[in-house]
Tab-separated table of C-alpha atoms in Angstrom:
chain	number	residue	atom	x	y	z
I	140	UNK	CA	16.971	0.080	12.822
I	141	UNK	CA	13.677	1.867	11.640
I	142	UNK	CA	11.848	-0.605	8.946
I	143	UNK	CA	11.489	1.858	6.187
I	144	UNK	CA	14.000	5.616	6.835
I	145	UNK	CA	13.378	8.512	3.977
I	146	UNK	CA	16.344	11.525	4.726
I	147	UNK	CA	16.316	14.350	2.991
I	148	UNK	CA	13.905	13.364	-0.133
I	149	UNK	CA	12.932	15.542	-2.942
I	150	UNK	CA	11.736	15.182	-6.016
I	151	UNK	CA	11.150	17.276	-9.479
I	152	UNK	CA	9.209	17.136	-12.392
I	153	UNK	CA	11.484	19.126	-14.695
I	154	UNK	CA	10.939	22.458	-13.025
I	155	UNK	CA	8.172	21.438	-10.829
I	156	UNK	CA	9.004	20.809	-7.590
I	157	UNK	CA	6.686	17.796	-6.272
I	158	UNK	CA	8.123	17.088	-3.202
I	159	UNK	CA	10.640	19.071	-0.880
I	160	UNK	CA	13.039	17.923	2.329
I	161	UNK	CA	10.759	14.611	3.109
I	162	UNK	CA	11.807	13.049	6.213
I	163	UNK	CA	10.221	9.798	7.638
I	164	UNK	CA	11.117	7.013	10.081
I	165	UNK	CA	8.812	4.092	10.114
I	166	UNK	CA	9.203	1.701	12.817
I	167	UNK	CA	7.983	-2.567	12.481
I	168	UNK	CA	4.294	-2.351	13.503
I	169	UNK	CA	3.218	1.038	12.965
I	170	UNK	CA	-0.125	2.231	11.100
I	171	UNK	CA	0.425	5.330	10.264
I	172	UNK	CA	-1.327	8.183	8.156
I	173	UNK	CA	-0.142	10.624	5.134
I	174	UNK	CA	-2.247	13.325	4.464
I	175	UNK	CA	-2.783	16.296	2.593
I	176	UNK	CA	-5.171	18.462	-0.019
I	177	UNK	CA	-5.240	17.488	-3.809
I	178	UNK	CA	-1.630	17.751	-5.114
I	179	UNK	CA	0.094	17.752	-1.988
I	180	UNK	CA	2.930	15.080	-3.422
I	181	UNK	CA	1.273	12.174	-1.002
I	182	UNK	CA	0.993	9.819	-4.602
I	183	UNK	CA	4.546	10.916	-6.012
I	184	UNK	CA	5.653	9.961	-2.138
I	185	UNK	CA	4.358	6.335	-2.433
I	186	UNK	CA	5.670	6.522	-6.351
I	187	UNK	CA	9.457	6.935	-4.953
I	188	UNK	CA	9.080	4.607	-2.421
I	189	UNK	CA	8.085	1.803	-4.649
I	190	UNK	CA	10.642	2.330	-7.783
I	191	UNK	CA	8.428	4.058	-10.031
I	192	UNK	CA	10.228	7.135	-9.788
I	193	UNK	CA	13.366	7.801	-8.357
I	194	UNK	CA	14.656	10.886	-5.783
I	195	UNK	CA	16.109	14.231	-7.237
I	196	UNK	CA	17.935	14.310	-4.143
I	197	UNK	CA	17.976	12.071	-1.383
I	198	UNK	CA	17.762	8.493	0.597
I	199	UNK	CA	15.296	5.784	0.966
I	200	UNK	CA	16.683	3.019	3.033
I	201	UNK	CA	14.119	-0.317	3.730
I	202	UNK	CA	15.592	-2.413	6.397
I	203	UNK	CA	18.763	-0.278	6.350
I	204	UNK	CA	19.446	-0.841	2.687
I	205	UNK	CA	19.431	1.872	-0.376
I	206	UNK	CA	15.905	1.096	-2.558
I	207	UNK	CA	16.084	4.795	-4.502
I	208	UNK	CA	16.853	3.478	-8.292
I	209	UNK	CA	15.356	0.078	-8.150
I	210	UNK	CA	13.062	-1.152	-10.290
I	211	UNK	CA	9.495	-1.701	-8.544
I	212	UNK	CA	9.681	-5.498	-9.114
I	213	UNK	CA	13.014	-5.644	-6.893
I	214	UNK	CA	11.200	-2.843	-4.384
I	215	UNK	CA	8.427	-5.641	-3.980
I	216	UNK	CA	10.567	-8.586	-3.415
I	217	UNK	CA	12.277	-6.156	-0.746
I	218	UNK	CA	8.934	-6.597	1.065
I	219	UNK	CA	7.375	-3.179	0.376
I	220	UNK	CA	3.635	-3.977	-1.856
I	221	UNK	CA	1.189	-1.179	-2.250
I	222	UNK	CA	-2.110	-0.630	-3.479
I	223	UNK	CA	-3.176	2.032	-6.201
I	224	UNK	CA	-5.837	4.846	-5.620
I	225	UNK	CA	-7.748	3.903	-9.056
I	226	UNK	CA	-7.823	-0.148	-8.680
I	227	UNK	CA	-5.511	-1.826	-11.005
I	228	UNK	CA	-6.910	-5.469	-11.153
I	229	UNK	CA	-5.757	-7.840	-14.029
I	230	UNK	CA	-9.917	-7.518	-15.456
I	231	UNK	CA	-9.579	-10.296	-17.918
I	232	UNK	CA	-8.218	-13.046	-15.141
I	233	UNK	CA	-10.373	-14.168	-12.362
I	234	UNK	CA	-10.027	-13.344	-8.709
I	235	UNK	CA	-7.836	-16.882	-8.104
I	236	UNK	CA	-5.818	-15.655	-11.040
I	237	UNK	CA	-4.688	-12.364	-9.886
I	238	UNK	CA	-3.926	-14.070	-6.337
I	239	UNK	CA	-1.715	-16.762	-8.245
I	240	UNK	CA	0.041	-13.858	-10.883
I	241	UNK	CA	1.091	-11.598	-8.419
I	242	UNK	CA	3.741	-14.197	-7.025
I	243	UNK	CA	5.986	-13.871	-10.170
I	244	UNK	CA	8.397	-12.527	-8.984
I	245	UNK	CA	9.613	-15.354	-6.423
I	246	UNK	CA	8.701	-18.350	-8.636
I	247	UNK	CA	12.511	-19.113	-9.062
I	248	UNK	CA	12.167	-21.419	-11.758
I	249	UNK	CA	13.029	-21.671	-15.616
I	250	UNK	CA	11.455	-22.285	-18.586
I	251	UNK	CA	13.147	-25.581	-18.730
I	252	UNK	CA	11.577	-26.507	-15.330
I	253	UNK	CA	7.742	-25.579	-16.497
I	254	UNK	CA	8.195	-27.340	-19.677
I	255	UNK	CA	9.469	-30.808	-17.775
I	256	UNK	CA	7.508	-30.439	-14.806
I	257	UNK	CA	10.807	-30.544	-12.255
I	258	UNK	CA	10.446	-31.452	-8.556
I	259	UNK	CA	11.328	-27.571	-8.620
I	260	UNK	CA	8.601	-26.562	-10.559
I	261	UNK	CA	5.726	-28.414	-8.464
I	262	UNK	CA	7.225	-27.239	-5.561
I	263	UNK	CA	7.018	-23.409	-5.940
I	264	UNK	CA	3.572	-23.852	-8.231
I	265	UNK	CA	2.527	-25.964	-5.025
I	266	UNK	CA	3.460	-22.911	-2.915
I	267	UNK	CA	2.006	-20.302	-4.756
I	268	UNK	CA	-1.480	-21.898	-4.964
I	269	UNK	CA	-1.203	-22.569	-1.560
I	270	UNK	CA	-1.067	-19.055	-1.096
I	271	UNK	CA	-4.140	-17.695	-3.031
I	272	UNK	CA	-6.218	-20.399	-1.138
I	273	UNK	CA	-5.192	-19.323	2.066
I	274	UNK	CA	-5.796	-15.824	0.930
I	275	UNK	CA	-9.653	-16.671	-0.655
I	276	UNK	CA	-10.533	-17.672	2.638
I	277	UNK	CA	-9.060	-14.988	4.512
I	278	UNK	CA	-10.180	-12.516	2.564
I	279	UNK	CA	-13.793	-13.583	1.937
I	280	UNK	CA	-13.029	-14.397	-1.563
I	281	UNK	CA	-14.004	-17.700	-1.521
I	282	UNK	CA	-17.391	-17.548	-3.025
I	283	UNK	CA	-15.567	-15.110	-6.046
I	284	UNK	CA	-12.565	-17.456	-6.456
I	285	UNK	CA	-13.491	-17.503	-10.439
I	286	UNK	CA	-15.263	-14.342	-10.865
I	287	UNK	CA	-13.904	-11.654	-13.455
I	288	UNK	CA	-12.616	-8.586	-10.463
I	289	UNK	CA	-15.108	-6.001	-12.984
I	290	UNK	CA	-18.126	-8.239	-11.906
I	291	UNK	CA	-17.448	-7.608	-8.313
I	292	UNK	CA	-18.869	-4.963	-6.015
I	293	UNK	CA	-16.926	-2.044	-5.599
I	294	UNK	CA	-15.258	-3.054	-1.771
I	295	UNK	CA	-14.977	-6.405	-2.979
I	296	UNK	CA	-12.617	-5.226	-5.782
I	297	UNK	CA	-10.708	-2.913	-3.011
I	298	UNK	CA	-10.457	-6.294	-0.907
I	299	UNK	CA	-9.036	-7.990	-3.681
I	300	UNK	CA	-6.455	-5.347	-4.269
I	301	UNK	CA	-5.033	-5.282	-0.749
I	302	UNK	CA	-5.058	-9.413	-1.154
I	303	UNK	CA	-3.026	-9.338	-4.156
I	304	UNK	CA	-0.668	-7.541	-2.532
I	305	UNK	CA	-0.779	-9.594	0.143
I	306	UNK	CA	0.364	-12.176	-1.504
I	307	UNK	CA	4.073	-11.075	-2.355
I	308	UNK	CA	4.478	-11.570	1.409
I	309	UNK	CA	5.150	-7.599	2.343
I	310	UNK	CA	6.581	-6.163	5.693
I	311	UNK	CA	5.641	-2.604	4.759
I	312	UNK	CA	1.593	-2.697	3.100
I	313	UNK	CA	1.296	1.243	1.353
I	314	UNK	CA	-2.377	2.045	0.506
I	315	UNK	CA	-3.507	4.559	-1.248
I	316	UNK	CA	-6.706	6.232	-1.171
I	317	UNK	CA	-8.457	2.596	0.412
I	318	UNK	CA	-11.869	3.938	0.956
I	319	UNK	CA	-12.148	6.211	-2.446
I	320	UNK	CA	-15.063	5.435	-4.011
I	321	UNK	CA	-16.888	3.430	-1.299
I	322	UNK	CA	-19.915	4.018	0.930
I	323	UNK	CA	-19.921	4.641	4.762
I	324	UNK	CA	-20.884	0.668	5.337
I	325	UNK	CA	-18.170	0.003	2.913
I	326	UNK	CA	-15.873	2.331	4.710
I	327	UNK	CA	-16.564	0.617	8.194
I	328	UNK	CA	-15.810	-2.347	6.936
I	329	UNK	CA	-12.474	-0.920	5.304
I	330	UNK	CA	-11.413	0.167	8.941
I	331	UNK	CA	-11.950	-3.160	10.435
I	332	UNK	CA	-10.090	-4.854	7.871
I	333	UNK	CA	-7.134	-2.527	8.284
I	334	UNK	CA	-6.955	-2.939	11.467
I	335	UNK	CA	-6.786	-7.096	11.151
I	336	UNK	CA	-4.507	-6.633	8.481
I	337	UNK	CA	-2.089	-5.387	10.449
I	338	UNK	CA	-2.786	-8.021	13.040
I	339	UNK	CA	-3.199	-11.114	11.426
I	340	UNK	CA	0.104	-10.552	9.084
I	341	UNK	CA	2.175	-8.873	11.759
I	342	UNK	CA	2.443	-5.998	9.310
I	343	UNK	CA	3.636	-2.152	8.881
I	344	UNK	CA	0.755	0.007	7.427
I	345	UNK	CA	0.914	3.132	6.035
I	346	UNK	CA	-1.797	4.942	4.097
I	347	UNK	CA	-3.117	8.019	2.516
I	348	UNK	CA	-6.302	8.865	2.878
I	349	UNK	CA	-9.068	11.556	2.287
I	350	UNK	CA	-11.461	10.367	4.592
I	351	UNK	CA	-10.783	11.663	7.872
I	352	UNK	CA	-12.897	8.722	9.885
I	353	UNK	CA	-10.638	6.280	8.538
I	354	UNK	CA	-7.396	8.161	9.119
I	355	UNK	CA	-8.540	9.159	12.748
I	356	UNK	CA	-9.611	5.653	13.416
I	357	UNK	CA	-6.740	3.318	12.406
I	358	UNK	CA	-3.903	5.846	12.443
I	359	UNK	CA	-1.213	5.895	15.219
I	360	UNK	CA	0.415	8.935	13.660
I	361	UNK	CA	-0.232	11.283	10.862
I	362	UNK	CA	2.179	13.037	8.772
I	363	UNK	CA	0.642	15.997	6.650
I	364	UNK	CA	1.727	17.451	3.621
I	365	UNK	CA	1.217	20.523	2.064
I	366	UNK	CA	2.608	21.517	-1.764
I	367	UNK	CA	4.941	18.490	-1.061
I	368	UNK	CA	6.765	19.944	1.728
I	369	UNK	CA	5.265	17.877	5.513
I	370	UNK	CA	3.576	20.911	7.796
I	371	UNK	CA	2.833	18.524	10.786
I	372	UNK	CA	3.282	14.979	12.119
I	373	UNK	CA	1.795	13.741	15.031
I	374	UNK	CA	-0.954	11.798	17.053
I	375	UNK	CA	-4.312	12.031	15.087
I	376	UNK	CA	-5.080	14.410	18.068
I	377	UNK	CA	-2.430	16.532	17.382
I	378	UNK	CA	-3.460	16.843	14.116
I	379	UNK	CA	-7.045	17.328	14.572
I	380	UNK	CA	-5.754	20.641	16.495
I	381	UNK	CA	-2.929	21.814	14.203
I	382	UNK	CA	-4.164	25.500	13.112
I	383	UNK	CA	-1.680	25.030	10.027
I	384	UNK	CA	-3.323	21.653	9.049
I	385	UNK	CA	-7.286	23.241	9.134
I	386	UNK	CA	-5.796	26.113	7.296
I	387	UNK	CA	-3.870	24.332	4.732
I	388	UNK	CA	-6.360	20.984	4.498
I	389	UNK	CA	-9.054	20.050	6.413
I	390	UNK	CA	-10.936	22.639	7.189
I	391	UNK	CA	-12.988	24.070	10.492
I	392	UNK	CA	-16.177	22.106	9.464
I	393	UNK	CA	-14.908	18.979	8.378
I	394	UNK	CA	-11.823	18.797	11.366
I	395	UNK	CA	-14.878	18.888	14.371
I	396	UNK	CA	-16.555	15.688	12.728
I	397	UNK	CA	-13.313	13.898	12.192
């Protein structure tokens, strides 16, 4: 059974068609790519995916089971956590904060059992600051544990994205647009972390991406889409030497120094 299986999927926005005839079987493990020029439908892919919209027509099955018409909360305690391509931090909490926050959703207590301090209270609060320690130091958050996120440098901000999500405990990690915004040391440090994500939390990765060093350098496979409808999917290889993806995306230039 693939981890995450999209038949068929399209989507409209009244009588704009966004996304046409997706297809996609991700297997446990993979790192894999979605690209595609500005409006391509990469976004509203990751949107239907998560909950935030749901399928014209269509099938989105994680771990075998139906997630089209969930609400995102119930997508992420599926396993499936994503990142956004214009950083959505919780500004007015500090880093330790967001870490701690983002574990609502499992908390499985009461107001009853916050107000008396239960055994089941301490236990899951135990848990979840367990957690964002673990995560701090993992991360290289340590030093920012009570810093606002706005006060942080730009890749430190992106690293504390991809932690928060971290901490719902995902199988399938989406990122979108990791590296927008940062400079080429930030960048290289984006690629190793990516790959030690994947690694050191035995996850499935899959990203879009503008940046072509980052998608040919951590990518397995690369799907590409063009006006929402996917024109190629392949090694990073193939891709490079698709005539329909330098015509449609990347370019003659840009494609020799990816």
């Amino acid at each position: 059974m693939a981890l995450l299986e999209i038949r068929n999927m399209t989507h409209f926005f009244g009588g704009l068609r966004a996304v046409y005839d997706f297809n996609l079987r991700l297997e446990g493990g993979e790192l894999m790519g979605l690209i595609g020029p500005n409006g391509a439908g990469k976004t509203t892919v990751f949107n239907l995916v998560c909950g935030f919209y749901r399928p014209t027509e269509g099938e989105i099955l994680f771990e075998g089971k139906e997630t089209a018409g969930l609400r995102p909360h119930a997508v992420t305690a599926m396993g499936i956590a994503r990142t956004f391509q214009n950083i959505r931090l919780w500004n007015t909490l500090p880093v330790y904060d967001n870490l701690c926050i983002s574990q609502h959703f499992r908390l499985g207590y009461g107001l009853k059992d916050a107000l008396l301090r239960t055994r089941r209270f301490t236990a899951r609060e135990k848990n979840v600051h367990k957690t964002a320690e673990e995560l701090l130091e993992l991360m290289g958050l340590r030093h920012y544990a009570q810093e606002l996120p706005g006060n942080l440098p730009y890749g430190l901000q992106r690293r504390l994205e991809i932690a928060r999500a971290l901490a719902t405990r995902p199988k399938l990690l989406l990122l979108d647009e990791p590296a927008a915004g940062m400079n080429p040391g930030e960048i290289d440090q984006l690629i190793d972390l990516i790959r030690w994500i994947r690694e050191q939390f035995d996850l499935t990765v899959w990203l879009i991406e503008h940046h072509m060093r980052v998608v040919m350098s951590v990518c397995e496979r690369v799907q590409v889409l063009d006006f929402g409808e996917t024109i190629a999917d392949g090694s990073p290889e193939e891709i490079k030497q698709n005539r329909r993806v330098i015509q449609a995306y990347l370019g003659s230039e840009e494609l020799s120094h990816a």
